[in-house]
Short mmCIF file of N, CA and C and ligand atoms in Angstrom, two decimals:
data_model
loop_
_atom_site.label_atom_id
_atom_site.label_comp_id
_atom_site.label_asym_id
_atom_site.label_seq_id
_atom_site.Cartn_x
_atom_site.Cartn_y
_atom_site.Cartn_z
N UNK A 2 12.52 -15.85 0.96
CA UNK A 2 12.65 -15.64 -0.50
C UNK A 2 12.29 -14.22 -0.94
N UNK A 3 11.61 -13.32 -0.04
CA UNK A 3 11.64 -11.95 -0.08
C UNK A 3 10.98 -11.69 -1.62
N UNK A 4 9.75 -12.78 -1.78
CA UNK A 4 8.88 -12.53 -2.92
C UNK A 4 7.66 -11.23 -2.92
N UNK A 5 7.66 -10.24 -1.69
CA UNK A 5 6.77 -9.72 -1.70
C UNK A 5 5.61 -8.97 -2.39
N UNK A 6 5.15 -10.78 -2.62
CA UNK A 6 4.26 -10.58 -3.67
C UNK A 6 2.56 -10.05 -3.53
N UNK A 7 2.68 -8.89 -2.91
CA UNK A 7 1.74 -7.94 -2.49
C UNK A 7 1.21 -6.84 -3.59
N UNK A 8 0.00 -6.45 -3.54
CA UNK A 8 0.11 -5.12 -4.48
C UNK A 8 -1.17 -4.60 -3.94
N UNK A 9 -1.38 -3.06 -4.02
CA UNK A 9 -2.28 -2.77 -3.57
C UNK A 9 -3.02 -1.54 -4.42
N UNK A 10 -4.29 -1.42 -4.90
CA UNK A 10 -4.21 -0.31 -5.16
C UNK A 10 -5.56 0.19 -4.82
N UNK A 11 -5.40 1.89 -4.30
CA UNK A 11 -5.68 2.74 -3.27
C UNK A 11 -7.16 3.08 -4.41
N UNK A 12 -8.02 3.07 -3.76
CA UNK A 12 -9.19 3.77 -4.48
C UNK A 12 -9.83 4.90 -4.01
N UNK A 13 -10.16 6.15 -4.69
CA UNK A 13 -10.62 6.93 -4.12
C UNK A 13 -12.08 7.51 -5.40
N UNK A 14 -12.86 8.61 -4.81
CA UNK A 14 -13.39 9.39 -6.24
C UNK A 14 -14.26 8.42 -7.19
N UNK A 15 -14.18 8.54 -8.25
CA UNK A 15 -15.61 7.59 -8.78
C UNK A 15 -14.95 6.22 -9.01
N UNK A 16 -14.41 6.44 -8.91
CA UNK A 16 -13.54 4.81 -9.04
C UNK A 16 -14.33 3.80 -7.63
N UNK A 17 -14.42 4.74 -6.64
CA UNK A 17 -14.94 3.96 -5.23
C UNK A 17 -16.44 4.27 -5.44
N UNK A 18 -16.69 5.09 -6.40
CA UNK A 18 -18.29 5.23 -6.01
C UNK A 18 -18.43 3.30 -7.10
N UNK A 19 -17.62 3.19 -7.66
CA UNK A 19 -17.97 1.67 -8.47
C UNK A 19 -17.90 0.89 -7.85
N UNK A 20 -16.70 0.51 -7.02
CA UNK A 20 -16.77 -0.13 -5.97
C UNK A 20 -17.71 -0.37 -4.85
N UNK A 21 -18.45 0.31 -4.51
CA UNK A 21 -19.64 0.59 -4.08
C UNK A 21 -20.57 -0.45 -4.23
N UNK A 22 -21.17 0.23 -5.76
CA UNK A 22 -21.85 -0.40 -6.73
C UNK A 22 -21.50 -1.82 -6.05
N UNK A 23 -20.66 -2.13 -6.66
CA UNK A 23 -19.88 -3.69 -6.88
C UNK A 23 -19.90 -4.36 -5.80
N UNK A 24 -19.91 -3.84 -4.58
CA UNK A 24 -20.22 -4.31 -3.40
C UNK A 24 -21.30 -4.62 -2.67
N UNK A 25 -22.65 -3.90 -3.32
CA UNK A 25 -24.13 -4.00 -3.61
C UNK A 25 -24.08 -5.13 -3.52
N UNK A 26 -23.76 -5.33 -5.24
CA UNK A 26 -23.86 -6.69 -6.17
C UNK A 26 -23.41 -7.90 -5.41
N UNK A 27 -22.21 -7.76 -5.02
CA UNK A 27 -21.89 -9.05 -4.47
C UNK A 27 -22.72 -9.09 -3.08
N UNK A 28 -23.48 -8.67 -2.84
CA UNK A 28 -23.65 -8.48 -1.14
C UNK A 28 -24.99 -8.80 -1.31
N UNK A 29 -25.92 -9.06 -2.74
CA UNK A 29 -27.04 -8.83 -3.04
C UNK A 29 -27.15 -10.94 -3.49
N UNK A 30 -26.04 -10.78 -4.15
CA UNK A 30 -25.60 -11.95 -4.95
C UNK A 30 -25.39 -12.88 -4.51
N UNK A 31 -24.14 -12.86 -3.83
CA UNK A 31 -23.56 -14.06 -2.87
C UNK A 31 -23.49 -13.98 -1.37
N UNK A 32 -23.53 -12.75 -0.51
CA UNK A 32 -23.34 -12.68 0.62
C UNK A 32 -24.59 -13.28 1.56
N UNK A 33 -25.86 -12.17 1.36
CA UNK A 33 -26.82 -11.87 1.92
C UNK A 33 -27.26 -13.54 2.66
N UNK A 34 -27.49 -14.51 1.72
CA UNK A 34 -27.98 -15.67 2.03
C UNK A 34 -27.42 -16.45 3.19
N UNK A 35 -25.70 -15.77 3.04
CA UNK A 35 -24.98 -16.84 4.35
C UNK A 35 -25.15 -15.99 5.52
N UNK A 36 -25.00 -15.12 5.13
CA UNK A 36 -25.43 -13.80 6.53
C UNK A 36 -27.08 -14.67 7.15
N UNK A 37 -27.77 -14.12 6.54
CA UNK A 37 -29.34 -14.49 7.09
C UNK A 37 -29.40 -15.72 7.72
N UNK A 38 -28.50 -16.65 7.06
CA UNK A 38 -28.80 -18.03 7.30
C UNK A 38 -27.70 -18.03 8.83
N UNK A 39 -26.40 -17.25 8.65
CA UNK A 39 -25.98 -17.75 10.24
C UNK A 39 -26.36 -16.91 11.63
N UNK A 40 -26.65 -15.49 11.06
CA UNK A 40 -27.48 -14.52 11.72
C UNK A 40 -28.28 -14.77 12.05
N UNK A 41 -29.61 -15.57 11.64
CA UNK A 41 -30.76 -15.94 12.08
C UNK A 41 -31.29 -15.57 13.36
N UNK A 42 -32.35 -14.92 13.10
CA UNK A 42 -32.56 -13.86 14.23
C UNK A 42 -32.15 -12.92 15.06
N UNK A 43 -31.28 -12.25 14.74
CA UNK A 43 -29.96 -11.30 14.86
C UNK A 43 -30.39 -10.30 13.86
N UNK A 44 -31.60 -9.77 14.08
CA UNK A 44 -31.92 -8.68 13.22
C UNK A 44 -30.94 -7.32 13.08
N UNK A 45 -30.60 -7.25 13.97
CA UNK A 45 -29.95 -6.22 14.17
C UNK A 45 -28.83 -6.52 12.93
N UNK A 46 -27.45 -7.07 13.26
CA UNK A 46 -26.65 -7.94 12.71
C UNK A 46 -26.42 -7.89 11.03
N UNK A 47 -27.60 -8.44 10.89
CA UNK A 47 -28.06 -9.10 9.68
C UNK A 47 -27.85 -7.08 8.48
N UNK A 48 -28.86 -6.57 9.52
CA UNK A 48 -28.92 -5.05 9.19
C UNK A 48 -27.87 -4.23 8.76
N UNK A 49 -27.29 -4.44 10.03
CA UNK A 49 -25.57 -3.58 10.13
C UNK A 49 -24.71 -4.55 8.61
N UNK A 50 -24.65 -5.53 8.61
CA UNK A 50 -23.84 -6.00 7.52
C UNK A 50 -24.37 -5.62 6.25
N UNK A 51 -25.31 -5.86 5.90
CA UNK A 51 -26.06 -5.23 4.70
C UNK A 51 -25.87 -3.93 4.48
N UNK A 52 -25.76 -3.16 5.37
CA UNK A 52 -25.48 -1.24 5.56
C UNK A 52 -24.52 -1.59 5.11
N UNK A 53 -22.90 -2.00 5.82
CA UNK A 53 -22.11 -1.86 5.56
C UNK A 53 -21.67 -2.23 3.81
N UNK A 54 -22.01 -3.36 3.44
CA UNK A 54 -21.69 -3.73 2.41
C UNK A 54 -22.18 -2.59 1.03
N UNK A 55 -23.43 -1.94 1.85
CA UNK A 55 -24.17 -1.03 0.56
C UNK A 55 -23.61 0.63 0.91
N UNK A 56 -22.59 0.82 1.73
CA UNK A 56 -22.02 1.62 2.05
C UNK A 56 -20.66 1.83 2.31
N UNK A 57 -19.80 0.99 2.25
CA UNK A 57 -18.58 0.53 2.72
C UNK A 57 -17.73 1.32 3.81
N UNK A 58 -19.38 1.63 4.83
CA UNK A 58 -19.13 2.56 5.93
C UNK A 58 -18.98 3.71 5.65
N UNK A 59 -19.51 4.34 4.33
CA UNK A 59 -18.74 5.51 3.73
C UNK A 59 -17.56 5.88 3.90
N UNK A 60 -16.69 5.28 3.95
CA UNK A 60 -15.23 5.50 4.05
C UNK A 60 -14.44 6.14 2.89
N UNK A 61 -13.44 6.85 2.65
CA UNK A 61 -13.59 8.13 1.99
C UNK A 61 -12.32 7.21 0.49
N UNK A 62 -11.95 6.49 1.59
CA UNK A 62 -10.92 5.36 0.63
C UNK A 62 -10.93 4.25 0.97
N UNK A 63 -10.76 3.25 -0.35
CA UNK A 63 -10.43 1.65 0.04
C UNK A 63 -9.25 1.15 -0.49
N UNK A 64 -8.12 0.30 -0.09
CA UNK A 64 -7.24 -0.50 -0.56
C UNK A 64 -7.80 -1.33 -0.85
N UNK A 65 -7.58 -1.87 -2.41
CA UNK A 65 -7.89 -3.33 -2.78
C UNK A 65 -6.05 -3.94 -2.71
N UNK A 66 -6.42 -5.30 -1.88
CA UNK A 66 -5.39 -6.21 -1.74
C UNK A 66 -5.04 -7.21 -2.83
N UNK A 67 -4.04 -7.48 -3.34
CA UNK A 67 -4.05 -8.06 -4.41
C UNK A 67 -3.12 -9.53 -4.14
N UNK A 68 -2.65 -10.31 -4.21
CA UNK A 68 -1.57 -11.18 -4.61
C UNK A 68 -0.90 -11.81 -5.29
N UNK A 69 0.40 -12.07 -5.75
CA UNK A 69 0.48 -12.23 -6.78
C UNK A 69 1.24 -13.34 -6.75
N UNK A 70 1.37 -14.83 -8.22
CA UNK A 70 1.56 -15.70 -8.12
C UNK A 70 3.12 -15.86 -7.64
N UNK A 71 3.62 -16.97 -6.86
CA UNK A 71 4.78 -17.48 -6.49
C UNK A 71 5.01 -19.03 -6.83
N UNK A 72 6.07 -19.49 -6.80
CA UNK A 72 6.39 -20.91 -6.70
C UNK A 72 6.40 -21.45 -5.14
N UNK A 73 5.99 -20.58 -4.29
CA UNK A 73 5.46 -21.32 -2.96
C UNK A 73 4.14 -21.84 -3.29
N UNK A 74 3.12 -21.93 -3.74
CA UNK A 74 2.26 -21.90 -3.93
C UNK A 74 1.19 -21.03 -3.45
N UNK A 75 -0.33 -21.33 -3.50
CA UNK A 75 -0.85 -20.73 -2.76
C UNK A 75 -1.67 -20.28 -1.50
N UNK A 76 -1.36 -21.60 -0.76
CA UNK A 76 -1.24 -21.06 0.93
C UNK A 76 -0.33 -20.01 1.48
N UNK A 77 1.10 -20.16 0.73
CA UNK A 77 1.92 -18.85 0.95
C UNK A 77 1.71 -17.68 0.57
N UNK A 78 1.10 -17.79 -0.40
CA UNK A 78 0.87 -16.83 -1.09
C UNK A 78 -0.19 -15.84 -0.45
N UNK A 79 -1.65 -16.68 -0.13
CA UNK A 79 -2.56 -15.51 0.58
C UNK A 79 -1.72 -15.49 1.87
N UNK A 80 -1.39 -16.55 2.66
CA UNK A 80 -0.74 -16.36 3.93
C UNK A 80 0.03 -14.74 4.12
N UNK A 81 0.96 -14.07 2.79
CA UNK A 81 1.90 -13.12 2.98
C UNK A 81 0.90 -11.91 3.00
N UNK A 82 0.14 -11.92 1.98
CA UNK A 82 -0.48 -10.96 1.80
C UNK A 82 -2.17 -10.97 3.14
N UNK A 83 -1.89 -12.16 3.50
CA UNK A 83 -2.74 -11.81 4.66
C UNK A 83 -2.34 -10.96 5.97
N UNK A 84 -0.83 -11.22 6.14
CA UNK A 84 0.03 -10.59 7.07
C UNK A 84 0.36 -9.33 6.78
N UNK A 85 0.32 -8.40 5.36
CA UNK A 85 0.28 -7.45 4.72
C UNK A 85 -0.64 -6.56 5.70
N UNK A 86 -1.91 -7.50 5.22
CA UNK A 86 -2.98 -6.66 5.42
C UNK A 86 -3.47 -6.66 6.86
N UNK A 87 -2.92 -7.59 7.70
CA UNK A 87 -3.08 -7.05 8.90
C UNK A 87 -2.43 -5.80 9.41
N UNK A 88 -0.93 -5.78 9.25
CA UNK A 88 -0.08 -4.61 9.19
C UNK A 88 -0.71 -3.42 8.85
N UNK A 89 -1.66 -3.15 7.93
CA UNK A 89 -2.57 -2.03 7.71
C UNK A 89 -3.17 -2.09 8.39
N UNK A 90 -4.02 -2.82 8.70
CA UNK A 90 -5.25 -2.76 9.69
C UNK A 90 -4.68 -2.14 11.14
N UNK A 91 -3.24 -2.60 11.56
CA UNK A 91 -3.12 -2.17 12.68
C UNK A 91 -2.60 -0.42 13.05
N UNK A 92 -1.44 -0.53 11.66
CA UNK A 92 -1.19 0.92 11.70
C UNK A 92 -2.33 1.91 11.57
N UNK A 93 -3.51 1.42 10.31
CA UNK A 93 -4.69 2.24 10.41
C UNK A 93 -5.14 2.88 12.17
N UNK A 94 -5.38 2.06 12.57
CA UNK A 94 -6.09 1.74 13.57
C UNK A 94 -4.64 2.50 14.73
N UNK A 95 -3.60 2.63 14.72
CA UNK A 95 -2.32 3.32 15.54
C UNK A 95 -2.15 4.93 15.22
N UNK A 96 -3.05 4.83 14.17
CA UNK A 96 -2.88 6.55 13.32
C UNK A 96 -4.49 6.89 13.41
N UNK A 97 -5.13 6.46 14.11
CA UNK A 97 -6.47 7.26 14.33
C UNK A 97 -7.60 6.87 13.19
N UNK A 98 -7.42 5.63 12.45
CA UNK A 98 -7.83 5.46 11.73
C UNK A 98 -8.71 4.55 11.40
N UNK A 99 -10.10 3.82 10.94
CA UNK A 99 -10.82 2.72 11.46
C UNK A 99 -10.75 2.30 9.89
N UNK A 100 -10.77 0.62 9.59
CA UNK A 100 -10.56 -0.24 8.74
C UNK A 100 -11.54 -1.47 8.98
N UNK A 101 -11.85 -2.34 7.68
CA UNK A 101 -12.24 -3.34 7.75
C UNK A 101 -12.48 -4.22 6.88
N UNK A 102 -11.58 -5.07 7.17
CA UNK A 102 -10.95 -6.69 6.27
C UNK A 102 -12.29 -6.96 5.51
N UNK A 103 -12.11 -7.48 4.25
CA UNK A 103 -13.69 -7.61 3.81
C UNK A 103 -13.38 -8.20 2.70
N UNK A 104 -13.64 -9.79 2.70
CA UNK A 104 -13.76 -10.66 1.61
C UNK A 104 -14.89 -10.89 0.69
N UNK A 105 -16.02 -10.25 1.26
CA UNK A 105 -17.22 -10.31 0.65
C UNK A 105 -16.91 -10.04 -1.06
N UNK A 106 -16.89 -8.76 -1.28
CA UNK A 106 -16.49 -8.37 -2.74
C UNK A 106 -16.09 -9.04 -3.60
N UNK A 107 -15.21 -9.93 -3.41
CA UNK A 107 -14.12 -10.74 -3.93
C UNK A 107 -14.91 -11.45 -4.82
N UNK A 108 -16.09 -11.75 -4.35
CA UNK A 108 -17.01 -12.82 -5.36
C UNK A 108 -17.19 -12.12 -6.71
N UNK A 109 -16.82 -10.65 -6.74
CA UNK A 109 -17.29 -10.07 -8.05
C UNK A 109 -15.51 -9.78 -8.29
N UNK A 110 -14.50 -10.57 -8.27
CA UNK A 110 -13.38 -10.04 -8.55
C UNK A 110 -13.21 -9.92 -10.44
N UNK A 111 -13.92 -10.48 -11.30
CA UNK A 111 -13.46 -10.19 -12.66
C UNK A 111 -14.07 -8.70 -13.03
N UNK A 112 -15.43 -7.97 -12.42
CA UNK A 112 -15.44 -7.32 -12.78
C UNK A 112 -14.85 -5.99 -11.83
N UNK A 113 -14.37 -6.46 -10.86
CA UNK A 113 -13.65 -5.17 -10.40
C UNK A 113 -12.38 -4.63 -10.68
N UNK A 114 -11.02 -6.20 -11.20
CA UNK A 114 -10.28 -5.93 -11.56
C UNK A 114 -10.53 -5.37 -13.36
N UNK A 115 -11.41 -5.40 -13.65
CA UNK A 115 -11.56 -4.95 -15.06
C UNK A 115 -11.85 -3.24 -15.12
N UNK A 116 -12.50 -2.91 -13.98
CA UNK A 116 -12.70 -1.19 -13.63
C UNK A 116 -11.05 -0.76 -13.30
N UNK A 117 -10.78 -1.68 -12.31
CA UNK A 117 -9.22 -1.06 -12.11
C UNK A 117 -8.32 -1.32 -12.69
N UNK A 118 -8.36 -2.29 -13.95
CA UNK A 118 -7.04 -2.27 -15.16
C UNK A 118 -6.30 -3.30 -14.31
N UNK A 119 -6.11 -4.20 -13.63
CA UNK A 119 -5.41 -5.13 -12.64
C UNK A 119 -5.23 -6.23 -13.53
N UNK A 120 -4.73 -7.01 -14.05
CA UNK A 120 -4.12 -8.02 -14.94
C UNK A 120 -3.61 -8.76 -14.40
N UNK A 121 -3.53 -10.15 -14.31
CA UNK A 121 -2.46 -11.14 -13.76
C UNK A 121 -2.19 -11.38 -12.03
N UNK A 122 -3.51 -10.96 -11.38
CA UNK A 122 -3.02 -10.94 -9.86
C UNK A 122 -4.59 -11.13 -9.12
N UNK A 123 -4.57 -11.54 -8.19
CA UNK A 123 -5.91 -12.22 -7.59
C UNK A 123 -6.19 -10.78 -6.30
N UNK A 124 -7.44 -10.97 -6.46
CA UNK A 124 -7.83 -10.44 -5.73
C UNK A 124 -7.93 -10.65 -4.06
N UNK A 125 -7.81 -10.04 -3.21
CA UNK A 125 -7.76 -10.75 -1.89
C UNK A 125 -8.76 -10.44 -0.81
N UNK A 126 -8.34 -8.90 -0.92
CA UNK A 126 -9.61 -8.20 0.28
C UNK A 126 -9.79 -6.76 -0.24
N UNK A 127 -11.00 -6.12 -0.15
CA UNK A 127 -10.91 -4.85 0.20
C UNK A 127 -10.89 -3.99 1.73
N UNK A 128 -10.20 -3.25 1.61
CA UNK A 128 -10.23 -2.32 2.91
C UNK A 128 -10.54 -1.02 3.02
N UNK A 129 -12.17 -0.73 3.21
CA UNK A 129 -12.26 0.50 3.23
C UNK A 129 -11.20 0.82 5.18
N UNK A 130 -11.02 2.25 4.59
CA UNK A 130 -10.37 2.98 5.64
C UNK A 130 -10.49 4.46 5.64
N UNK A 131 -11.33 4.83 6.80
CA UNK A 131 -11.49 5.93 7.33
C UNK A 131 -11.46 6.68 9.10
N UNK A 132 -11.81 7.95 8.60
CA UNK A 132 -11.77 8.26 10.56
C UNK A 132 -13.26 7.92 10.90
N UNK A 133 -13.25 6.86 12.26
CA UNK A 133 -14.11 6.41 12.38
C UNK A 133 -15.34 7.39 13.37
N UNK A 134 -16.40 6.88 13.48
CA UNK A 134 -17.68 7.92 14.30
C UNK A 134 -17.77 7.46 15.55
N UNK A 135 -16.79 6.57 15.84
CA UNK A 135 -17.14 5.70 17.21
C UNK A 135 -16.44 4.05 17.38
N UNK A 136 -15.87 4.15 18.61
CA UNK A 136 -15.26 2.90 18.08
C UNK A 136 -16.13 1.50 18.49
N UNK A 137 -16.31 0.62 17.79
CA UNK A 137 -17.12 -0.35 17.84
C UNK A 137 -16.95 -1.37 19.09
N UNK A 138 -17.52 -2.19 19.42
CA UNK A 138 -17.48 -3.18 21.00
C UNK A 138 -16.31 -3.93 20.76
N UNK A 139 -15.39 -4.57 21.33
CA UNK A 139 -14.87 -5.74 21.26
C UNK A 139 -16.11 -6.72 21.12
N UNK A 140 -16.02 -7.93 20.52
CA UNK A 140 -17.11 -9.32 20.73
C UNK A 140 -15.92 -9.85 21.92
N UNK A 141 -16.76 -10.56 22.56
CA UNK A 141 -16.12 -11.92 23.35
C UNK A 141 -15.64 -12.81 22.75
N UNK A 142 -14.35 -12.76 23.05
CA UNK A 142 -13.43 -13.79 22.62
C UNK A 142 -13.80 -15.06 22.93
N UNK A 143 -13.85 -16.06 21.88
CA UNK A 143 -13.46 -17.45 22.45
C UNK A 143 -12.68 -18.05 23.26
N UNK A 144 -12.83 -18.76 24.15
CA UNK A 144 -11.84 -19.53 24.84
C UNK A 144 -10.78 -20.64 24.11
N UNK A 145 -10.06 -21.26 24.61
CA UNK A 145 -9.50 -23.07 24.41
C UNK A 145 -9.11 -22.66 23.21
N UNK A 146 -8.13 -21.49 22.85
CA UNK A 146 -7.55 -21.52 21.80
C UNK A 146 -5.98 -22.02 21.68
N UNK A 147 -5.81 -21.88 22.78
CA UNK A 147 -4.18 -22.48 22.71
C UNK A 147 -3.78 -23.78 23.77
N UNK A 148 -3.09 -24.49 23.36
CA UNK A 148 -2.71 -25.63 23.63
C UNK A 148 -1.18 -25.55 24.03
N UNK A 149 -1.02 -25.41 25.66
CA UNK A 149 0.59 -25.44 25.76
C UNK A 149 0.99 -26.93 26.20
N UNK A 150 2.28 -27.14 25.21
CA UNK A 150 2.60 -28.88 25.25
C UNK A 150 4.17 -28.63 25.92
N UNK A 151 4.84 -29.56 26.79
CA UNK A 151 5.95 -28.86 27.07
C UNK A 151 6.34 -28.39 27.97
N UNK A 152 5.60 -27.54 28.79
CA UNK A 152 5.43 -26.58 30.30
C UNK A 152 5.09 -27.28 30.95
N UNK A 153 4.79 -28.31 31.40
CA UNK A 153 4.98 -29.21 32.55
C UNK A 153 6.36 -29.32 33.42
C1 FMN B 207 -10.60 -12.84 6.19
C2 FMN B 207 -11.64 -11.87 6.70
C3 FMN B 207 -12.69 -11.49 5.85
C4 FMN B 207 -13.66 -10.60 6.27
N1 FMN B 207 -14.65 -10.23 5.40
C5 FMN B 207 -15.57 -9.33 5.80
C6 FMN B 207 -16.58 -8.89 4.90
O1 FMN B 207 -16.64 -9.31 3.76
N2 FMN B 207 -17.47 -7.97 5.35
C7 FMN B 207 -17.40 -7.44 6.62
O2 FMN B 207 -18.24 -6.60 6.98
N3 FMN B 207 -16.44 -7.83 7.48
C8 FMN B 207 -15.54 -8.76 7.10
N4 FMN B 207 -14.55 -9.13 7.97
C9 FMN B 207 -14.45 -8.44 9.29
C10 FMN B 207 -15.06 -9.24 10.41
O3 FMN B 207 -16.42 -9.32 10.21
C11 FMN B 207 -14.78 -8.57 11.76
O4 FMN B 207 -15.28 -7.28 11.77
C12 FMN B 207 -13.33 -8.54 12.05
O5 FMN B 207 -12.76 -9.79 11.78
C13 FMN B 207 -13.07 -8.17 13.53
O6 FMN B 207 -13.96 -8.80 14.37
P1 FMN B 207 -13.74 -10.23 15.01
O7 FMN B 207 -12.63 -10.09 15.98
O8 FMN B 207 -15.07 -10.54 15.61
O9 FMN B 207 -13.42 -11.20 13.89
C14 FMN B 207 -13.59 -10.05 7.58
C15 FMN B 207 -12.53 -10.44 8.42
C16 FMN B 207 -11.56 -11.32 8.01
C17 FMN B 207 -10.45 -11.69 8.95
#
């Protein structure tokens, strides 16, 4: 149906120093508690996420992800714009560039779309994106994720 109902808009300058802010807040607000609570004893962890959230890695820009309503409803709806935003994440990351998916914020979405003038469209993720200082570990993948039925 070629609804690409995506929108994004690029933050840079004091606009991101609010964002910032706003990322404090939610990170102060709603995050911190589920962090601590699944981190639990993972000091380290617990640390690094809190930095990040009160820093947004200092990254020099963020895309806020937006979506916007369809008559698919809305599993399709984040579904497209989730595939969006992987597509960034990867080209970021193909052009020398380090990114990171981040739903946290989102909990403060009325007052961020109100700094950025955004009307009529949901908020999805922010992505700060910058050149990174180092590239971070892979984690260990889980196992028993796929199920082949058929190949017998
Ligand atoms: C939907 C989604 C939301 C995320 N939200 C956050 C976030 O709010 N803050 C954050 O630091 N990282 C966030 N991440 C990034 C993950 O913590 C992790 O860095 C990323 O998914 C890559 O690592 P993984 O392969 O271990 O998942 C999010 C990732 C996804 C897919």
């Amino acid at each position: 149906m070629n609804f690409q109902n995506w929108y994004f808009v690029v933050v840079s300058g004091e606009y991101l120093e609010k964002m910032r802010a706003i990322s404090r807040e939610a990170y102060e607000k709603y995050v911190k508690s589920d962090v601590e609570k699944i981190f639990k004893g993972k000091e380290k962890i617990i640390k690094e996420t809190r930095q990040f959230f009160y820093t947004l890695g200092n990254a020099p820009v963020i895309i806020c992800a937006y979506r916007e309503k369809t008559v698919e409803g809305e599993l399709t709806d984040i579904q497209t714009v989730a595939a969006a935003i992987y597509n960034i994440l990867l080209i970021a990351y193909e052009r020398g560039l380090a990114s990171c998916w981040m739903t946290g914020p989102v909990w403060m979405e009325e007052e961020i779309n109100r700094i950025l003038g955004v009307k009529g469209k949901r908020l999805q993720a922010f992505i700060p994106v910058g050149y990174p200082i180092y590239n971070p570990p892979i984690p260990k993948r889980k196992g028993d994720k796929v199920k082949w039925s058929g190949w017998d």
